[in-house]
Amino acid sequence: MSDTVVVGLDVGGTSTRATALTLTGERLGTGRAGGGNPTSHGAEKAATELLKALRGALADVDPTRVAAGTIGLAGAARLLAEPAGRQAFDQAWRDAGLRCPYDVHGDALVAYASGTASPDGTVLIAGTGAIAARVCALRLDRVADGHGWLLGDAGSGFWLGREAVRRLLADLDSGRAPGPLAVAVLTELLGSAEVSARPRDTVDRLIQAVTRRPPVELARLAPLVVAAALDDEPVAAGLIDEAAAHLAESATRIRPPGAVSPVVLGGGLLTGDTPLATAVRAEVGRRWPDAWVFSAGDGAAAAAWLAALSLPEVTDPAALHALLVPPTA
Amino acid sequence: MSDTVVVGLDVGGTSTRATALTLTGERLGTGRAGGGNPTSHGAEKAATELLKALRGALADVDPTRVAAGTIGLAGAARLLAEPAGRQAFDQAWRDAGLRCPYDVHGDALVAYASGTASPDGTVLIAGTGAIAARVCALRLDRVADGHGWLLGDAGSGFWLGREAVRRLLADLDSGRAPGPLAVAVLTELLGSAEVSARPRDTVDRLIQAVTRRPPVELARLAPLVVAAALDDEPVAAGLIDEAAAHLAESATRIRPPGAVSPVVLGGGLLTGDTPLATAVRAEVGRRWPDAWVFSAGDGAAAAAWLAALSLPEVTDPAALHALLVPPTA
């Protein structure tokens, strides 16, 4: 059984990670490459990064030993719907020397599986966008939000960035002196925290600075909110609490009251010990007091675990999860 | 004194209106033309519509009798800042046969003056966008919101339309049957109120329908919210109350607690006996119980009144307002 190798890939918008593991949990190799999300980069580019990451993971592995593989990526359904995308991925898979089949899953399912082996539960993700999904028998079932910045993504990095600017604009409208978060946002957007003698001039310059770029780039201000919240800045702390309430509300759309299945928190704003993760854990604890909450971990390892579940020799998925996927908080 | 004629123009995004009045309140002529806002249509187009409206108002008037004129338009400051814009307006003014000077004021000031003769007060406008402004000595002083759809316009037509779609998406996420407002929004956006067997497919189609158009066009859904609120539809009624709270909050940024000066409500969503006007009057009454609240009225007449204030023979502005500007609720 230790001869059997599985491969997992976690394809994100900014990086692609691959890992090759034996069923005893031995890590034979890992690979990294640039962003490979076919939605944002095109299938050809995505397949190129996929192959690069795969070659890194398989540098010291005979690829014919690999028995199964899984690719987790955002927009998985769209990739599978387009023959050209599927063909580009097939080609990369063959070029890496792999002879086994592979599955493609949504990144939300892979994030979920990186936090728990439970077949049923909820995954809540906040990065640039925000989405909640119900997982049943390790398949994505119903989804809430993920509606994009114009209509949704409540509690996401975009949302935090936009709200930080809105609070700053309200301060300027009211003639209040900007607080620490407002000063950080002013400095980031205008290069200086100075407010014009007519504050409306600063308002106009801020609006121009924001509208010059694609709206989704407001998400780049989210780290300022997180940093300020870590310093107990009151406006930032309030925004983090509001964002957590929005995320928990999205989860309630697809998670029944009293549910005890696990909740996995993923995405850049919720993975690990972040202020938003702490606030979301509190919200989840209030609504589902008997549920375990886990942080998403190694997505590539979770994808490898999902791949292994298709093998006949795997009889105890939870035990295998403990071997393959590094534990998280 | 009755020989003296003043001219007023109210230049909006979709229509331009002009009126010629004597100082005794005799209406000598009115003119209408297409949208003339130089921000959205270009100064040349705006000046063409301006001239057309002026010619209508002056059809039966010797233009040399006109002693003063005022143009109210959105983005007035921008027009004055650009020589080409000012020149195009100067040319239209001369082409109409007018020899007197003219002033340009923001549309918010003209809306204010269409509701009251008081030199100091607050104007609150909700149409596609939303803005509140303090008026001091019949000049726009401090402004709140008007930040545009991405960062502000809280409580505006855009805001109502976007929130109506967001409530519908939340229903679909949750598996709830759409209520009357949600059905109206579904029908408007997708041509049918039918929800797919997988509600997520309807979610995706709604998002596509919205994102195919410029975001600001979400404001076209606002009349659905208003109509549903008139039928006491609970979601619509809740959105109207939320919008009113946002608008009142914007006003608090520029209006001190306990202020007793008048508040004028303008814009398509607040002019007259609309559900949002009723809700805003309630909010204003709670915050400023001693203030009169007026509805904006005839902007062109108000512009003519503002023009007349520059004439030496005008000694009682309030009495002249009563003669020139038709009263509103």
PDB file of C-alpha atoms in Angstrom, chain B residues 168-324:
ATOM      1  CA  LEU B 168     -33.959  37.987  -4.202  1.00  0.00           C
ATOM      2  CA  LEU B 169     -30.553  36.259  -4.340  1.00  0.00           C
ATOM      3  CA  ALA B 170     -30.760  35.568  -0.591  1.00  0.00           C
ATOM      4  CA  ASP B 171     -34.197  33.973  -1.109  1.00  0.00           C
ATOM      5  CA  LEU B 172     -32.799  31.757  -3.850  1.00  0.00           C
ATOM      6  CA  ASP B 173     -29.738  30.814  -1.748  1.00  0.00           C
ATOM      7  CA  SER B 174     -32.047  29.864   1.118  1.00  0.00           C
ATOM      8  CA  GLY B 175     -34.516  27.968  -1.023  1.00  0.00           C
ATOM      9  CA  ARG B 176     -37.338  30.336  -0.052  1.00  0.00           C
ATOM     10  CA  ALA B 177     -40.114  30.990  -2.549  1.00  0.00           C
ATOM     11  CA  PRO B 178     -39.776  34.514  -3.963  1.00  0.00           C
ATOM     12  CA  GLY B 179     -42.271  37.025  -2.546  1.00  0.00           C
ATOM     13  CA  PRO B 180     -44.094  39.669  -4.604  1.00  0.00           C
ATOM     14  CA  LEU B 181     -41.130  42.078  -4.898  1.00  0.00           C
ATOM     15  CA  ALA B 182     -38.753  39.213  -5.732  1.00  0.00           C
ATOM     16  CA  VAL B 183     -41.165  38.003  -8.421  1.00  0.00           C
ATOM     17  CA  ALA B 184     -41.295  41.513  -9.917  1.00  0.00           C
ATOM     18  CA  VAL B 185     -37.477  41.731  -9.985  1.00  0.00           C
ATOM     19  CA  LEU B 186     -37.136  38.239 -11.486  1.00  0.00           C
ATOM     20  CA  THR B 187     -39.644  39.104 -14.192  1.00  0.00           C
ATOM     21  CA  GLU B 188     -37.961  42.416 -14.988  1.00  0.00           C
ATOM     22  CA  LEU B 189     -34.472  40.909 -15.203  1.00  0.00           C
ATOM     23  CA  LEU B 190     -35.175  37.475 -16.709  1.00  0.00           C
ATOM     24  CA  GLY B 191     -38.524  37.935 -18.429  1.00  0.00           C
ATOM     25  CA  SER B 192     -40.128  35.290 -16.227  1.00  0.00           C
ATOM     26  CA  ALA B 193     -40.630  34.582 -12.535  1.00  0.00           C
ATOM     27  CA  GLU B 194     -39.788  30.903 -12.943  1.00  0.00           C
ATOM     28  CA  VAL B 195     -36.998  29.560 -10.717  1.00  0.00           C
ATOM     29  CA  SER B 196     -34.844  26.751 -12.121  1.00  0.00           C
ATOM     30  CA  ALA B 197     -34.909  23.289 -10.562  1.00  0.00           C
ATOM     31  CA  ARG B 198     -31.398  24.182  -9.350  1.00  0.00           C
ATOM     32  CA  PRO B 199     -32.017  27.690  -7.923  1.00  0.00           C
ATOM     33  CA  ARG B 200     -28.292  28.403  -8.358  1.00  0.00           C
ATOM     34  CA  ASP B 201     -28.869  28.441 -12.116  1.00  0.00           C
ATOM     35  CA  THR B 202     -31.359  31.265 -11.629  1.00  0.00           C
ATOM     36  CA  VAL B 203     -28.845  33.010  -9.356  1.00  0.00           C
ATOM     37  CA  ASP B 204     -26.212  32.783 -12.090  1.00  0.00           C
ATOM     38  CA  ARG B 205     -28.592  34.090 -14.741  1.00  0.00           C
ATOM     39  CA  LEU B 206     -29.606  37.021 -12.537  1.00  0.00           C
ATOM     40  CA  ILE B 207     -25.981  37.963 -11.900  1.00  0.00           C
ATOM     41  CA  GLN B 208     -25.289  37.809 -15.628  1.00  0.00           C
ATOM     42  CA  ALA B 209     -28.351  39.926 -16.418  1.00  0.00           C
ATOM     43  CA  VAL B 210     -27.216  42.607 -13.972  1.00  0.00           C
ATOM     44  CA  THR B 211     -23.520  42.609 -14.852  1.00  0.00           C
ATOM     45  CA  ARG B 212     -24.213  42.845 -18.595  1.00  0.00           C
ATOM     46  CA  ARG B 213     -25.288  46.462 -18.041  1.00  0.00           C
ATOM     47  CA  PRO B 214     -23.609  49.420 -16.322  1.00  0.00           C
ATOM     48  CA  PRO B 215     -24.077  49.030 -12.547  1.00  0.00           C
ATOM     49  CA  VAL B 216     -25.926  52.336 -12.215  1.00  0.00           C
ATOM     50  CA  GLU B 217     -28.780  50.858 -14.270  1.00  0.00           C
ATOM     51  CA  LEU B 218     -29.805  48.878 -11.196  1.00  0.00           C
ATOM     52  CA  ALA B 219     -31.663  52.111 -10.407  1.00  0.00           C
ATOM     53  CA  ARG B 220     -34.275  51.131 -12.991  1.00  0.00           C
ATOM     54  CA  LEU B 221     -35.522  48.513 -10.479  1.00  0.00           C
ATOM     55  CA  ALA B 222     -36.314  51.194  -7.882  1.00  0.00           C
ATOM     56  CA  PRO B 223     -39.845  51.808  -9.246  1.00  0.00           C
ATOM     57  CA  LEU B 224     -40.585  48.115  -8.578  1.00  0.00           C
ATOM     58  CA  VAL B 225     -39.663  48.652  -4.931  1.00  0.00           C
ATOM     59  CA  VAL B 226     -41.772  51.794  -4.726  1.00  0.00           C
ATOM     60  CA  ALA B 227     -44.770  50.079  -6.337  1.00  0.00           C
ATOM     61  CA  ALA B 228     -44.466  47.062  -4.035  1.00  0.00           C
ATOM     62  CA  ALA B 229     -44.148  49.320  -0.977  1.00  0.00           C
ATOM     63  CA  LEU B 230     -47.399  51.033  -1.972  1.00  0.00           C
ATOM     64  CA  ASP B 231     -48.961  47.546  -1.809  1.00  0.00           C
ATOM     65  CA  ASP B 232     -47.468  47.044   1.677  1.00  0.00           C
ATOM     66  CA  GLU B 233     -45.148  44.298   0.426  1.00  0.00           C
ATOM     67  CA  PRO B 234     -43.024  43.649   3.527  1.00  0.00           C
ATOM     68  CA  VAL B 235     -39.595  43.312   1.836  1.00  0.00           C
ATOM     69  CA  ALA B 236     -40.172  46.503  -0.151  1.00  0.00           C
ATOM     70  CA  ALA B 237     -41.476  48.333   2.907  1.00  0.00           C
ATOM     71  CA  GLY B 238     -38.351  47.257   4.810  1.00  0.00           C
ATOM     72  CA  LEU B 239     -36.077  48.506   2.017  1.00  0.00           C
ATOM     73  CA  ILE B 240     -37.873  51.858   1.920  1.00  0.00           C
ATOM     74  CA  ASP B 241     -37.383  52.220   5.695  1.00  0.00           C
ATOM     75  CA  GLU B 242     -33.695  51.291   5.398  1.00  0.00           C
ATOM     76  CA  ALA B 243     -33.222  53.749   2.536  1.00  0.00           C
ATOM     77  CA  ALA B 244     -34.888  56.500   4.590  1.00  0.00           C
ATOM     78  CA  ALA B 245     -32.566  55.768   7.521  1.00  0.00           C
ATOM     79  CA  HIS B 246     -29.530  55.986   5.202  1.00  0.00           C
ATOM     80  CA  LEU B 247     -30.713  59.297   3.757  1.00  0.00           C
ATOM     81  CA  ALA B 248     -31.376  60.742   7.212  1.00  0.00           C
ATOM     82  CA  GLU B 249     -27.937  59.523   8.344  1.00  0.00           C
ATOM     83  CA  SER B 250     -26.345  61.382   5.424  1.00  0.00           C
ATOM     84  CA  ALA B 251     -28.234  64.517   6.486  1.00  0.00           C
ATOM     85  CA  THR B 252     -26.943  64.207  10.066  1.00  0.00           C
ATOM     86  CA  ARG B 253     -23.408  64.528   8.690  1.00  0.00           C
ATOM     87  CA  ILE B 254     -24.096  68.131   7.684  1.00  0.00           C
ATOM     88  CA  ARG B 255     -27.060  69.139   9.864  1.00  0.00           C
ATOM     89  CA  PRO B 256     -26.595  69.705  13.601  1.00  0.00           C
ATOM     90  CA  PRO B 257     -28.867  68.042  16.165  1.00  0.00           C
ATOM     91  CA  GLY B 258     -31.735  70.334  17.125  1.00  0.00           C
ATOM     92  CA  ALA B 259     -31.563  72.336  13.896  1.00  0.00           C
ATOM     93  CA  VAL B 260     -34.863  74.074  13.123  1.00  0.00           C
ATOM     94  CA  SER B 261     -34.141  75.353   9.603  1.00  0.00           C
ATOM     95  CA  PRO B 262     -36.247  73.786   6.823  1.00  0.00           C
ATOM     96  CA  VAL B 263     -35.491  70.512   5.088  1.00  0.00           C
ATOM     97  CA  VAL B 264     -36.349  70.202   1.388  1.00  0.00           C
ATOM     98  CA  LEU B 265     -36.787  66.759  -0.164  1.00  0.00           C
ATOM     99  CA  GLY B 266     -35.936  66.472  -3.868  1.00  0.00           C
ATOM    100  CA  GLY B 267     -35.198  63.996  -6.605  1.00  0.00           C
ATOM    101  CA  GLY B 268     -37.552  61.540  -8.250  1.00  0.00           C
ATOM    102  CA  LEU B 269     -37.847  59.306  -5.193  1.00  0.00           C
ATOM    103  CA  LEU B 270     -38.575  62.108  -2.708  1.00  0.00           C
ATOM    104  CA  THR B 271     -40.562  64.679  -4.685  1.00  0.00           C
ATOM    105  CA  GLY B 272     -44.227  64.557  -3.842  1.00  0.00           C
ATOM    106  CA  ASP B 273     -46.150  61.955  -1.917  1.00  0.00           C
ATOM    107  CA  THR B 274     -43.887  58.917  -2.443  1.00  0.00           C
ATOM    108  CA  PRO B 275     -43.362  56.068   0.048  1.00  0.00           C
ATOM    109  CA  LEU B 276     -39.714  57.072   0.466  1.00  0.00           C
ATOM    110  CA  ALA B 277     -40.696  60.713   1.090  1.00  0.00           C
ATOM    111  CA  THR B 278     -43.138  59.570   3.778  1.00  0.00           C
ATOM    112  CA  ALA B 279     -40.459  57.434   5.428  1.00  0.00           C
ATOM    113  CA  VAL B 280     -37.859  60.214   5.223  1.00  0.00           C
ATOM    114  CA  ARG B 281     -40.313  62.711   6.733  1.00  0.00           C
ATOM    115  CA  ALA B 282     -40.746  60.317   9.662  1.00  0.00           C
ATOM    116  CA  GLU B 283     -36.954  59.977  10.093  1.00  0.00           C
ATOM    117  CA  VAL B 284     -36.454  63.742   9.851  1.00  0.00           C
ATOM    118  CA  GLY B 285     -39.300  64.292  12.318  1.00  0.00           C
ATOM    119  CA  ARG B 286     -37.605  61.985  14.823  1.00  0.00           C
ATOM    120  CA  ARG B 287     -34.226  63.687  14.517  1.00  0.00           C
ATOM    121  CA  TRP B 288     -35.292  67.302  14.025  1.00  0.00           C
ATOM    122  CA  PRO B 289     -38.817  67.517  15.457  1.00  0.00           C
ATOM    123  CA  ASP B 290     -39.044  71.304  15.109  1.00  0.00           C
ATOM    124  CA  ALA B 291     -38.065  71.527  11.432  1.00  0.00           C
ATOM    125  CA  TRP B 292     -40.452  72.096   8.538  1.00  0.00           C
ATOM    126  CA  VAL B 293     -40.096  69.599   5.715  1.00  0.00           C
ATOM    127  CA  PHE B 294     -40.950  70.667   2.168  1.00  0.00           C
ATOM    128  CA  SER B 295     -41.079  68.883  -1.134  1.00  0.00           C
ATOM    129  CA  ALA B 296     -39.036  70.220  -4.043  1.00  0.00           C
ATOM    130  CA  GLY B 297     -41.221  71.784  -6.708  1.00  0.00           C
ATOM    131  CA  ASP B 298     -40.716  73.723  -9.932  1.00  0.00           C
ATOM    132  CA  GLY B 299     -36.947  73.941 -10.374  1.00  0.00           C
ATOM    133  CA  ALA B 300     -37.072  76.308 -13.336  1.00  0.00           C
ATOM    134  CA  ALA B 301     -39.243  78.752 -11.365  1.00  0.00           C
ATOM    135  CA  ALA B 302     -36.879  78.461  -8.396  1.00  0.00           C
ATOM    136  CA  ALA B 303     -33.944  79.225 -10.686  1.00  0.00           C
ATOM    137  CA  ALA B 304     -35.811  82.298 -11.959  1.00  0.00           C
ATOM    138  CA  TRP B 305     -36.369  83.388  -8.355  1.00  0.00           C
ATOM    139  CA  LEU B 306     -32.656  82.950  -7.571  1.00  0.00           C
ATOM    140  CA  ALA B 307     -31.899  85.089 -10.647  1.00  0.00           C
ATOM    141  CA  ALA B 308     -34.269  87.817  -9.465  1.00  0.00           C
ATOM    142  CA  LEU B 309     -32.474  88.110  -6.117  1.00  0.00           C
ATOM    143  CA  SER B 310     -29.603  89.879  -7.920  1.00  0.00           C
ATOM    144  CA  LEU B 311     -31.916  92.722  -9.051  1.00  0.00           C
ATOM    145  CA  PRO B 312     -31.918  95.966  -7.025  1.00  0.00           C
ATOM    146  CA  GLU B 313     -35.718  96.267  -7.118  1.00  0.00           C
ATOM    147  CA  VAL B 314     -36.148  92.982  -5.221  1.00  0.00           C
ATOM    148  CA  THR B 315     -36.352  93.849  -1.515  1.00  0.00           C
ATOM    149  CA  ASP B 316     -38.479  91.030  -0.093  1.00  0.00           C
ATOM    150  CA  PRO B 317     -37.148  87.664  -1.284  1.00  0.00           C
ATOM    151  CA  ALA B 318     -39.726  85.638   0.646  1.00  0.00           C
ATOM    152  CA  ALA B 319     -42.654  87.578  -0.806  1.00  0.00           C
ATOM    153  CA  LEU B 320     -41.211  87.209  -4.299  1.00  0.00           C
ATOM    154  CA  HIS B 321     -40.773  83.431  -3.718  1.00  0.00           C
ATOM    155  CA  ALA B 322     -44.486  83.196  -2.886  1.00  0.00           C
ATOM    156  CA  LEU B 323     -45.291  84.899  -6.201  1.00  0.00           C
ATOM    157  CA  LEU B 324     -42.847  83.072  -8.455  1.00  0.00           C
TER     158      LEU B 324
END
